[in-house]
Amino acid sequence: LIDVFVNAMYPLMIADLFESKKVSMLSSFKIVQKNSVNFLIPIIVSFIISMILILPFTLLFSFSIVSQNPLFIAVAALLSLLSVFIVSVVFYFVFPVIVLEKKGMQGVWQTLKVGRKHFKEASFGTLITFIFSVLTAVIASLSGFGSITGIASIGLFLLLRIITAVSAA
């Protein structure tokens, strides 16, 4: 929930910057807090739509792991990652559209249109974040707590999480 509020604040701060207004996290937070109902529901709906679109590929990947067929696992993993990437690109503009245009649920459909129209630009932004997220997940799954390598891996994990958050913003 904190992430949703911070991501909703970011477009407001950028709008203030371009309008030569004072950029303030506190004033952006107050606006987001005041209008939270207007953007929380569309954001939640966007998240649910994303999960529904990704679910078949996730289930396929889960089934592939149970099958223990390495080729099936590789193909299913690739399809899962591709589906997450494409859905992330399509919903890349969800916060700016919903927060700045203040169209409520209509903003979800507007987000889909903007995402399709600017697929190439959104792909680049998503790719950077996506690479850091995948690296973070790999490091998290391989690291242990008992050794110096594990501690270094955890440090690298935290650094990549910070880079992911900054690059997503």
Coordinates of N, CA, C and O in Angstrom, one line a residue:
L1 N 0.8 -1.2 0.0 CA 0.0 0.0 0.0 C 0.9 1.3 0.0 O 0.6 2.2 -0.7
I2 N 2.0 1.2 0.7 CA 2.9 2.4 0.7 C 3.4 2.6 -0.7 O 3.5 3.7 -1.1
D3 N 3.8 1.5 -1.3 CA 4.3 1.6 -2.7 C 3.3 2.3 -3.6 O 3.6 3.1 -4.5
V4 N 2.0 1.9 -3.5 CA 0.9 2.5 -4.3 C 0.8 4.0 -4.1 O 0.8 4.8 -5.0
F5 N 0.9 4.4 -2.8 CA 0.8 5.9 -2.5 C 2.0 6.6 -3.1 O 1.9 7.7 -3.6
V6 N 3.2 6.0 -2.9 CA 4.4 6.7 -3.4 C 4.4 6.8 -4.9 O 4.7 7.8 -5.5
N7 N 4.0 5.7 -5.6 CA 3.9 5.7 -7.0 C 2.8 6.7 -7.5 O 2.9 7.3 -8.6
A8 N 1.8 6.9 -6.7 CA 0.8 7.9 -7.1 C 1.3 9.3 -6.9 O 0.8 10.2 -7.6
M9 N 2.2 9.5 -5.9 CA 2.7 10.8 -5.7 C 3.7 11.3 -6.8 O 3.7 12.5 -7.1
Y10 N 4.4 10.4 -7.4 CA 5.4 10.7 -8.4 C 4.9 11.5 -9.6 O 5.5 12.5 -9.9
P11 N 3.8 11.1 -10.2 CA 3.3 11.9 -11.3 C 2.9 13.3 -10.9 O 3.1 14.2 -11.7
L12 N 2.4 13.5 -9.7 CA 2.0 14.8 -9.2 C 3.3 15.7 -9.1 O 3.2 16.9 -9.4
M13 N 4.3 15.1 -8.6 CA 5.6 15.9 -8.4 C 6.2 16.3 -9.8 O 6.6 17.4 -9.9
I14 N 6.1 15.3 -10.7 CA 6.6 15.6 -12.1 C 5.7 16.7 -12.7 O 6.2 17.7 -13.4
A15 N 4.4 16.7 -12.5 CA 3.5 17.7 -13.1 C 3.9 19.1 -12.5 O 3.9 20.1 -13.2
D16 N 4.1 19.1 -11.2 CA 4.5 20.3 -10.5 C 5.8 20.9 -11.1 O 6.0 22.1 -11.3
L17 N 6.8 20.0 -11.3 CA 8.0 20.4 -11.9 C 7.9 21.0 -13.3 O 8.4 22.1 -13.6
F18 N 7.0 20.4 -14.1 CA 6.8 20.9 -15.5 C 6.0 22.2 -15.5 O 6.1 23.0 -16.4
E19 N 5.2 22.4 -14.4 CA 4.4 23.6 -14.3 C 5.1 24.7 -13.5 O 4.5 25.7 -13.1
S20 N 6.4 24.5 -13.2 CA 7.3 25.4 -12.5 C 6.7 25.7 -11.1 O 6.9 26.8 -10.6
K21 N 6.0 24.7 -10.5 CA 5.6 24.9 -9.1 C 6.6 24.2 -8.2 O 7.5 23.5 -8.6
K22 N 6.4 24.5 -6.9 CA 7.3 23.9 -5.9 C 7.0 22.4 -5.9 O 5.9 22.0 -5.7
V23 N 8.0 21.6 -6.0 CA 7.9 20.2 -5.9 C 8.0 19.8 -4.4 O 9.0 20.0 -3.8
S24 N 6.9 19.2 -4.0 CA 6.9 18.8 -2.5 C 6.2 17.4 -2.4 O 5.1 17.2 -2.8
M25 N 7.0 16.6 -1.7 CA 6.4 15.2 -1.4 C 5.2 15.4 -0.5 O 4.3 14.6 -0.6
L26 N 5.3 16.3 0.5 CA 4.2 16.4 1.5 C 2.9 16.9 0.8 O 1.8 16.3 1.0
S27 N 3.0 17.9 -0.1 CA 1.8 18.3 -0.8 C 1.3 17.2 -1.7 O 0.0 17.1 -1.9
S28 N 2.2 16.5 -2.4 CA 1.7 15.4 -3.2 C 1.1 14.3 -2.4 O 0.0 13.8 -2.8
F29 N 1.6 14.0 -1.3 CA 1.0 13.0 -0.4 C -0.4 13.4 0.1 O -1.3 12.6 0.1
K30 N -0.5 14.7 0.4 CA -1.9 15.2 0.8 C -2.9 15.1 -0.3 O -4.0 14.7 -0.1
I31 N -2.5 15.4 -1.5 CA -3.4 15.3 -2.7 C -3.8 13.8 -2.9 O -4.9 13.5 -3.1
V32 N -2.7 12.9 -2.8 CA -3.0 11.5 -3.0 C -3.9 11.0 -1.9 O -4.9 10.2 -2.2
Q33 N -3.6 11.4 -0.7 CA -4.4 10.9 0.5 C -5.9 11.4 0.3 O -6.8 10.6 0.5
K34 N -6.1 12.6 -0.1 CA -7.4 13.2 -0.3 C -8.2 12.5 -1.4 O -9.4 12.3 -1.3
N35 N -7.5 12.1 -2.5 CA -8.1 11.5 -3.6 C -7.9 10.0 -3.7 O -8.0 9.4 -4.7
S36 N -7.5 9.4 -2.6 CA -7.1 7.9 -2.6 C -8.2 7.0 -3.1 O -7.9 6.1 -3.8
V37 N -9.5 7.3 -2.8 CA -10.5 6.4 -3.3 C -10.6 6.5 -4.8 O -10.9 5.5 -5.4
N38 N -10.4 7.7 -5.4 CA -10.5 7.8 -6.8 C -9.4 7.1 -7.6 O -9.6 6.8 -8.8
F39 N -8.3 6.8 -7.0 CA -7.2 6.1 -7.7 C -7.0 4.7 -7.2 O -6.5 3.8 -7.9
L40 N -7.3 4.4 -5.9 CA -7.1 3.1 -5.4 C -7.9 2.0 -6.1 O -7.3 1.0 -6.4
I41 N -9.1 2.3 -6.3 CA -10.0 1.3 -7.0 C -9.5 1.0 -8.4 O -9.3 -0.2 -8.7
P42 N -9.2 2.0 -9.2 CA -8.7 1.7 -10.6 C -7.4 1.0 -10.5 O -7.1 0.1 -11.3
I43 N -6.5 1.3 -9.6 CA -5.2 0.7 -9.4 C -5.4 -0.8 -9.0 O -4.8 -1.7 -9.6
I44 N -6.3 -1.1 -8.1 CA -6.6 -2.4 -7.7 C -7.2 -3.2 -8.9 O -6.8 -4.4 -9.1
V45 N -8.1 -2.6 -9.6 CA -8.7 -3.3 -10.8 C -7.6 -3.6 -11.8 O -7.6 -4.7 -12.4
S46 N -6.7 -2.6 -12.0 CA -5.6 -2.9 -13.0 C -4.7 -4.1 -12.5 O -4.3 -4.9 -13.3
F47 N -4.5 -4.1 -11.2 CA -3.7 -5.2 -10.6 C -4.4 -6.6 -10.8 O -3.8 -7.6 -11.3
I48 N -5.7 -6.6 -10.6 CA -6.5 -7.8 -10.8 C -6.5 -8.2 -12.3 O -6.3 -9.4 -12.6
I49 N -6.7 -7.3 -13.2 CA -6.6 -7.6 -14.6 C -5.3 -8.2 -15.0 O -5.2 -9.2 -15.7
S50 N -4.2 -7.6 -14.4 CA -2.9 -8.1 -14.7 C -2.7 -9.5 -14.2 O -2.2 -10.4 -14.9
M51 N -3.2 -9.8 -13.0 CA -3.0 -11.1 -12.4 C -3.8 -12.1 -13.2 O -3.4 -13.3 -13.5
I52 N -5.0 -11.8 -13.7 CA -5.8 -12.7 -14.5 C -5.1 -13.0 -15.8 O -5.1 -14.1 -16.3
L53 N -4.5 -12.0 -16.4 CA -3.8 -12.2 -17.7 C -2.5 -13.1 -17.5 O -2.2 -13.8 -18.4
I54 N -1.9 -13.0 -16.4 CA -0.7 -13.7 -16.1 C -0.9 -15.1 -15.6 O -0.1 -16.0 -15.8
L55 N -2.1 -15.3 -14.9 CA -2.4 -16.6 -14.3 C -2.2 -17.8 -15.1 O -1.6 -18.8 -14.7
P56 N -2.7 -17.9 -16.3 CA -2.6 -19.1 -17.1 C -1.1 -19.5 -17.3 O -0.7 -20.7 -17.3
F57 N -0.2 -18.5 -17.5 CA 1.2 -18.8 -17.7 C 1.9 -19.2 -16.4 O 2.8 -20.1 -16.4
T58 N 1.4 -18.6 -15.3 CA 1.9 -19.0 -14.0 C 1.5 -20.5 -13.7 O 2.3 -21.3 -13.2
L59 N 0.3 -20.8 -14.0 CA -0.2 -22.2 -13.8 C 0.6 -23.2 -14.7 O 1.0 -24.3 -14.2
L60 N 0.8 -22.8 -15.9 CA 1.6 -23.6 -16.8 C 3.0 -23.8 -16.3 O 3.5 -25.0 -16.3
F61 N 3.6 -22.8 -15.7 CA 5.0 -22.9 -15.2 C 4.9 -23.8 -13.9 O 5.8 -24.7 -13.8
S62 N 3.9 -23.7 -13.1 CA 3.8 -24.5 -11.9 C 3.7 -26.0 -12.3 O 4.3 -26.9 -11.8
F63 N 2.8 -26.2 -13.3 CA 2.7 -27.6 -13.8 C 4.0 -28.1 -14.4 O 4.3 -29.3 -14.2
S64 N 4.7 -27.3 -15.1 CA 6.0 -27.7 -15.7 C 7.0 -28.2 -14.6 O 7.7 -29.1 -14.8
I65 N 7.0 -27.5 -13.5 CA 7.9 -27.8 -12.4 C 7.5 -29.2 -11.8 O 8.4 -30.0 -11.6
V66 N 6.2 -29.4 -11.7 CA 5.8 -30.7 -11.2 C 6.2 -31.9 -12.2 O 6.5 -33.0 -11.8
S67 N 6.1 -31.6 -13.5 CA 6.4 -32.6 -14.5 C 7.9 -32.9 -14.5 O 8.3 -34.0 -15.0
Q68 N 8.8 -32.0 -14.0 CA 10.2 -32.2 -13.9 C 10.9 -32.4 -15.3 O 11.9 -33.0 -15.4
N69 N 10.2 -31.9 -16.3 CA 10.8 -31.9 -17.7 C 11.5 -30.6 -17.9 O 10.9 -29.6 -18.0
P70 N 12.9 -30.7 -18.0 CA 13.6 -29.4 -18.1 C 13.2 -28.5 -19.3 O 13.2 -27.3 -19.2
L71 N 13.0 -29.2 -20.5 CA 12.6 -28.4 -21.7 C 11.2 -27.7 -21.4 O 11.0 -26.5 -21.7
F72 N 10.3 -28.4 -20.8 CA 8.9 -27.9 -20.5 C 9.1 -26.7 -19.5 O 8.4 -25.7 -19.6
I73 N 9.9 -26.9 -18.5 CA 10.2 -25.9 -17.5 C 10.7 -24.6 -18.1 O 10.3 -23.5 -17.9
A74 N 11.7 -24.8 -19.0 CA 12.3 -23.7 -19.7 C 11.3 -22.9 -20.5 O 11.3 -21.7 -20.5
V75 N 10.6 -23.6 -21.3 CA 9.6 -23.0 -22.2 C 8.5 -22.3 -21.3 O 8.1 -21.1 -21.6
A76 N 8.0 -22.9 -20.3 CA 7.0 -22.4 -19.4 C 7.5 -21.1 -18.7 O 6.8 -20.1 -18.5
A77 N 8.8 -21.2 -18.2 CA 9.4 -20.1 -17.5 C 9.5 -18.9 -18.5 O 9.2 -17.7 -18.1
L78 N 9.9 -19.2 -19.7 CA 10.1 -18.1 -20.7 C 8.7 -17.5 -21.0 O 8.6 -16.2 -21.1
L79 N 7.7 -18.3 -21.2 CA 6.3 -17.8 -21.4 C 5.8 -17.0 -20.3 O 5.2 -15.9 -20.4
S80 N 6.1 -17.4 -19.0 CA 5.7 -16.7 -17.8 C 6.3 -15.3 -17.8 O 5.7 -14.3 -17.5
L81 N 7.6 -15.3 -18.0 CA 8.4 -14.0 -17.9 C 7.9 -13.1 -19.1 O 7.7 -11.9 -18.8
L82 N 7.7 -13.7 -20.2 CA 7.2 -12.9 -21.3 C 5.8 -12.3 -21.1 O 5.5 -11.1 -21.3
S83 N 4.9 -13.1 -20.5 CA 3.6 -12.6 -20.1 C 3.7 -11.5 -19.1 O 3.0 -10.4 -19.2
V84 N 4.5 -11.6 -18.1 CA 4.7 -10.6 -17.1 C 5.2 -9.3 -17.7 O 4.8 -8.2 -17.4
F85 N 6.2 -9.5 -18.6 CA 6.8 -8.3 -19.3 C 5.8 -7.6 -20.1 O 5.6 -6.3 -20.0
I86 N 5.0 -8.3 -20.9 CA 4.0 -7.6 -21.8 C 2.9 -6.9 -21.0 O 2.6 -5.8 -21.2
V87 N 2.4 -7.6 -19.9 CA 1.4 -7.0 -19.1 C 2.0 -5.7 -18.4 O 1.3 -4.7 -18.3
S88 N 3.2 -5.8 -17.9 CA 3.9 -4.7 -17.3 C 4.0 -3.5 -18.3 O 3.8 -2.4 -17.9
V89 N 4.3 -3.8 -19.5 CA 4.4 -2.7 -20.5 C 3.1 -2.1 -20.8 O 3.0 -0.9 -20.8
V90 N 2.1 -2.9 -20.9 CA 0.7 -2.4 -21.2 C 0.2 -1.5 -20.0 O -0.4 -0.5 -20.3
F91 N 0.6 -1.9 -18.8 CA 0.1 -1.1 -17.6 C 1.2 -0.2 -17.1 O 1.1 0.4 -16.0
Y92 N 2.2 0.1 -17.9 CA 3.3 1.0 -17.5 C 2.8 2.4 -17.1 O 3.4 3.0 -16.2
F93 N 1.8 2.9 -17.8 CA 1.4 4.2 -17.5 C 0.2 4.3 -16.6 O -0.5 5.3 -16.5
V94 N -0.1 3.3 -15.8 CA -1.3 3.2 -15.0 C -1.3 4.3 -14.0 O -2.3 5.0 -13.8
F95 N -0.2 4.6 -13.3 CA -0.2 5.7 -12.2 C -0.4 7.1 -12.8 O -1.3 7.8 -12.4
P96 N 0.4 7.4 -13.8 CA 0.2 8.8 -14.4 C -1.2 9.0 -15.0 O -1.8 10.1 -14.7
V97 N -1.7 8.0 -15.7 CA -3.0 8.2 -16.3 C -4.1 8.3 -15.3 O -4.9 9.3 -15.3
I98 N -4.1 7.4 -14.3 CA -5.2 7.4 -13.3 C -5.0 8.6 -12.4 O -6.1 9.3 -12.0
V99 N -3.8 9.0 -11.9 CA -3.7 10.1 -11.0 C -3.8 11.4 -11.6 O -4.5 12.3 -11.1
L100 N -3.2 11.6 -12.8 CA -3.3 13.0 -13.4 C -4.6 13.2 -14.2 O -5.0 14.4 -14.2
E101 N -5.1 12.2 -14.8 CA -6.3 12.5 -15.6 C -7.6 12.3 -14.8 O -8.7 12.7 -15.3
K102 N -7.5 11.8 -13.6 CA -8.6 11.7 -12.7 C -9.9 11.2 -13.3 O -11.0 11.8 -13.2
K103 N -9.8 10.1 -14.0 CA -11.0 9.5 -14.7 C -11.5 8.3 -14.0 O -12.4 7.6 -14.6
G104 N -11.0 8.0 -12.9 CA -11.5 6.8 -12.2 C -11.3 5.5 -13.0 O -10.3 5.3 -13.6
M105 N -12.4 4.7 -13.0 CA -12.3 3.4 -13.8 C -12.0 3.6 -15.2 O -11.4 2.8 -15.9
Q106 N -12.5 4.7 -15.8 CA -12.2 5.0 -17.2 C -10.7 5.1 -17.5 O -10.2 4.8 -18.6
G107 N -10.0 5.5 -16.4 CA -8.6 5.6 -16.5 C -7.9 4.3 -16.8 O -6.8 4.2 -17.4
V108 N -8.5 3.2 -16.3 CA -7.9 1.8 -16.6 C -7.9 1.6 -18.1 O -6.9 1.2 -18.7
W109 N -9.0 1.9 -18.8 CA -9.1 1.6 -20.2 C -8.2 2.6 -20.9 O -7.6 2.3 -22.0
Q110 N -8.1 3.8 -20.4 CA -7.2 4.8 -21.0 C -5.7 4.4 -20.9 O -4.9 4.5 -21.8
T111 N -5.4 3.8 -19.8 CA -4.1 3.2 -19.6 C -3.7 2.1 -20.6 O -2.6 2.1 -21.1
L112 N -4.7 1.3 -20.9 CA -4.5 0.2 -21.9 C -4.2 0.8 -23.2 O -3.3 0.4 -24.0
K113 N -5.0 1.9 -23.6 CA -4.8 2.5 -24.9 C -3.4 3.2 -25.0 O -2.7 3.1 -26.0
V114 N -3.0 3.9 -23.9 CA -1.7 4.6 -23.9 C -0.6 3.6 -23.9 O 0.4 3.8 -24.6
G115 N -0.7 2.5 -23.2 CA 0.3 1.5 -23.1 C 0.5 0.8 -24.5 O 1.6 0.6 -24.9
R116 N -0.6 0.6 -25.2 CA -0.5 0.0 -26.6 C 0.1 1.0 -27.5 O 0.9 0.7 -28.4
K117 N -0.3 2.3 -27.4 CA 0.2 3.3 -28.3 C 1.7 3.6 -28.1 O 2.4 3.8 -29.1
H118 N 2.1 3.5 -26.9 CA 3.5 3.8 -26.6 C 4.3 2.6 -26.2 O 5.1 2.6 -25.2
F119 N 4.0 1.5 -26.8 CA 4.5 0.2 -26.4 C 6.1 0.2 -26.4 O 6.7 -0.3 -25.5
K120 N 6.6 0.8 -27.5 CA 8.1 0.8 -27.6 C 8.7 1.5 -26.5 O 9.7 1.1 -25.9
E121 N 8.3 2.7 -26.2 CA 8.8 3.5 -25.1 C 8.6 2.9 -23.7 O 9.6 2.8 -22.9
A122 N 7.5 2.3 -23.5 CA 7.2 1.7 -22.2 C 8.0 0.4 -22.1 O 8.4 0.0 -21.0
S123 N 8.3 -0.3 -23.2 CA 9.1 -1.5 -23.2 C 10.5 -1.2 -22.7 O 11.0 -2.0 -21.9
F124 N 11.1 -0.1 -23.1 CA 12.4 0.2 -22.6 C 12.4 0.4 -21.1 O 13.3 -0.1 -20.4
G125 N 11.5 1.2 -20.6 CA 11.4 1.5 -19.2 C 11.1 0.2 -18.4 O 11.7 0.0 -17.3
T126 N 10.2 -0.6 -18.9 CA 9.9 -1.8 -18.3 C 11.1 -2.8 -18.3 O 11.3 -3.5 -17.3
L127 N 11.8 -2.8 -19.4 CA 12.9 -3.8 -19.5 C 14.0 -3.5 -18.4 O 14.5 -4.5 -17.8
I128 N 14.3 -2.3 -18.2 CA 15.3 -1.9 -17.2 C 14.9 -2.5 -15.8 O 15.6 -3.2 -15.1
T129 N 13.7 -2.1 -15.4 CA 13.1 -2.6 -14.2 C 13.0 -4.1 -14.1 O 13.3 -4.7 -13.1
F130 N 12.6 -4.7 -15.2 CA 12.4 -6.1 -15.3 C 13.7 -6.9 -15.1 O 13.8 -7.8 -14.4
I131 N 14.8 -6.4 -15.7 CA 16.1 -7.0 -15.6 C 16.5 -7.0 -14.1 O 17.0 -8.0 -13.6
F132 N 16.4 -5.8 -13.5 CA 16.8 -5.7 -12.1 C 15.9 -6.6 -11.2 O 16.4 -7.2 -10.2
S133 N 14.7 -6.7 -11.5 CA 13.8 -7.5 -10.7 C 14.1 -9.0 -10.8 O 14.1 -9.8 -9.9
V134 N 14.4 -9.5 -12.1 CA 14.8 -10.9 -12.3 C 16.1 -11.2 -11.6 O 16.2 -12.2 -10.9
L135 N 17.1 -10.3 -11.7 CA 18.3 -10.4 -11.0 C 18.1 -10.5 -9.5 O 18.8 -11.3 -8.8
T136 N 17.3 -9.7 -9.0 CA 17.0 -9.6 -7.6 C 16.4 -11.0 -7.1 O 16.8 -11.5 -6.1
A137 N 15.5 -11.5 -7.9 CA 14.8 -12.7 -7.6 C 15.8 -13.9 -7.6 O 15.8 -14.8 -6.7
V138 N 16.7 -13.9 -8.6 CA 17.7 -15.0 -8.7 C 18.6 -14.9 -7.5 O 18.9 -15.9 -6.9
I139 N 19.1 -13.7 -7.2 CA 20.0 -13.6 -6.1 C 19.3 -14.0 -4.8 O 19.9 -14.7 -3.9
A140 N 18.1 -13.6 -4.6 CA 17.4 -13.9 -3.4 C 17.2 -15.4 -3.3 O 17.3 -16.0 -2.2
S141 N 16.9 -16.1 -4.4 CA 16.7 -17.5 -4.3 C 18.0 -18.3 -4.1 O 18.0 -19.4 -3.6
L142 N 19.1 -17.8 -4.5 CA 20.4 -18.5 -4.4 C 21.2 -18.1 -3.1 O 22.1 -18.9 -2.8
S143 N 20.9 -17.0 -2.5 CA 21.7 -16.6 -1.3 C 21.3 -17.4 -0.1 O 20.2 -17.8 0.1
G144 N 22.3 -17.5 0.8 CA 22.1 -18.1 2.1 C 22.6 -17.1 3.1 O 23.3 -16.2 2.9
F145 N 22.2 -17.4 4.4 CA 22.6 -16.5 5.5 C 23.9 -16.9 6.2 O 24.5 -16.1 6.9
G146 N 24.3 -18.1 6.0 CA 25.4 -18.6 6.8 C 26.8 -18.3 6.4 O 27.7 -18.5 7.2
S147 N 27.1 -17.7 5.3 CA 28.4 -17.5 4.8 C 28.6 -16.1 4.4 O 27.7 -15.3 4.3
I148 N 29.9 -15.7 4.2 CA 30.2 -14.3 3.7 C 29.6 -14.1 2.3 O 29.1 -13.0 2.0
T149 N 29.6 -15.2 1.5 CA 28.9 -15.1 0.2 C 27.4 -14.8 0.3 O 26.9 -14.0 -0.4
G150 N 26.8 -15.5 1.3 CA 25.4 -15.2 1.5 C 25.1 -13.8 2.0 O 24.2 -13.2 1.5
I151 N 26.0 -13.3 2.8 CA 25.8 -11.9 3.3 C 26.0 -10.9 2.2 O 25.3 -10.0 2.0
A152 N 27.0 -11.2 1.3 CA 27.3 -10.4 0.2 C 26.1 -10.4 -0.8 O 25.7 -9.4 -1.4
S153 N 25.5 -11.6 -1.0 CA 24.4 -11.8 -1.8 C 23.2 -11.0 -1.3 O 22.4 -10.4 -2.1
I154 N 23.0 -11.0 0.0 CA 21.9 -10.2 0.6 C 22.1 -8.7 0.4 O 21.2 -8.0 0.0
G155 N 23.4 -8.3 0.5 CA 23.7 -6.9 0.2 C 23.4 -6.5 -1.2 O 22.9 -5.4 -1.5
L156 N 23.8 -7.4 -2.1 CA 23.6 -7.2 -3.5 C 22.1 -7.2 -3.8 O 21.6 -6.3 -4.6
F157 N 21.3 -8.1 -3.2 CA 19.9 -8.1 -3.3 C 19.3 -6.8 -2.9 O 18.5 -6.2 -3.6
L158 N 19.7 -6.2 -1.7 CA 19.2 -5.0 -1.3 C 19.5 -3.8 -2.2 O 18.7 -3.0 -2.5
L159 N 20.7 -3.8 -2.7 CA 21.2 -2.8 -3.7 C 20.3 -2.9 -5.0 O 19.9 -1.8 -5.5
L160 N 20.1 -4.1 -5.5 CA 19.3 -4.2 -6.7 C 17.8 -3.8 -6.4 O 17.2 -3.3 -7.3
R161 N 17.3 -4.0 -5.2 CA 16.0 -3.6 -4.9 C 15.9 -2.1 -5.0 O 14.9 -1.5 -5.5
I162 N 16.9 -1.4 -4.4 CA 16.9 0.1 -4.5 C 17.0 0.6 -5.9 O 16.3 1.5 -6.3
I163 N 17.9 0.0 -6.7 CA 18.0 0.3 -8.1 C 16.7 0.1 -8.9 O 16.3 0.9 -9.7
T164 N 16.1 -1.0 -8.6 CA 14.8 -1.3 -9.2 C 13.7 -0.3 -8.9 O 13.0 0.2 -9.8
A165 N 13.7 0.1 -7.6 CA 12.7 1.1 -7.2 C 13.0 2.5 -7.9 O 12.1 3.1 -8.4
V166 N 14.3 2.9 -7.9 CA 14.6 4.1 -8.5 C 14.4 4.1 -10.0 O 13.8 5.1 -10.6
S167 N 14.7 3.0 -10.7 CA 14.5 2.9 -12.2 C 13.1 2.8 -12.5 O 12.7 3.3 -13.6
A168 N 12.2 2.3 -11.7 CA 10.8 2.2 -11.9 C 10.2 3.6 -11.8 O 9.2 3.9 -12.5
A169 N 10.7 4.4 -10.9 CA 10.2 5.7 -10.7 C 10.6 6.6 -11.9 O 9.9 7.4 -12.4

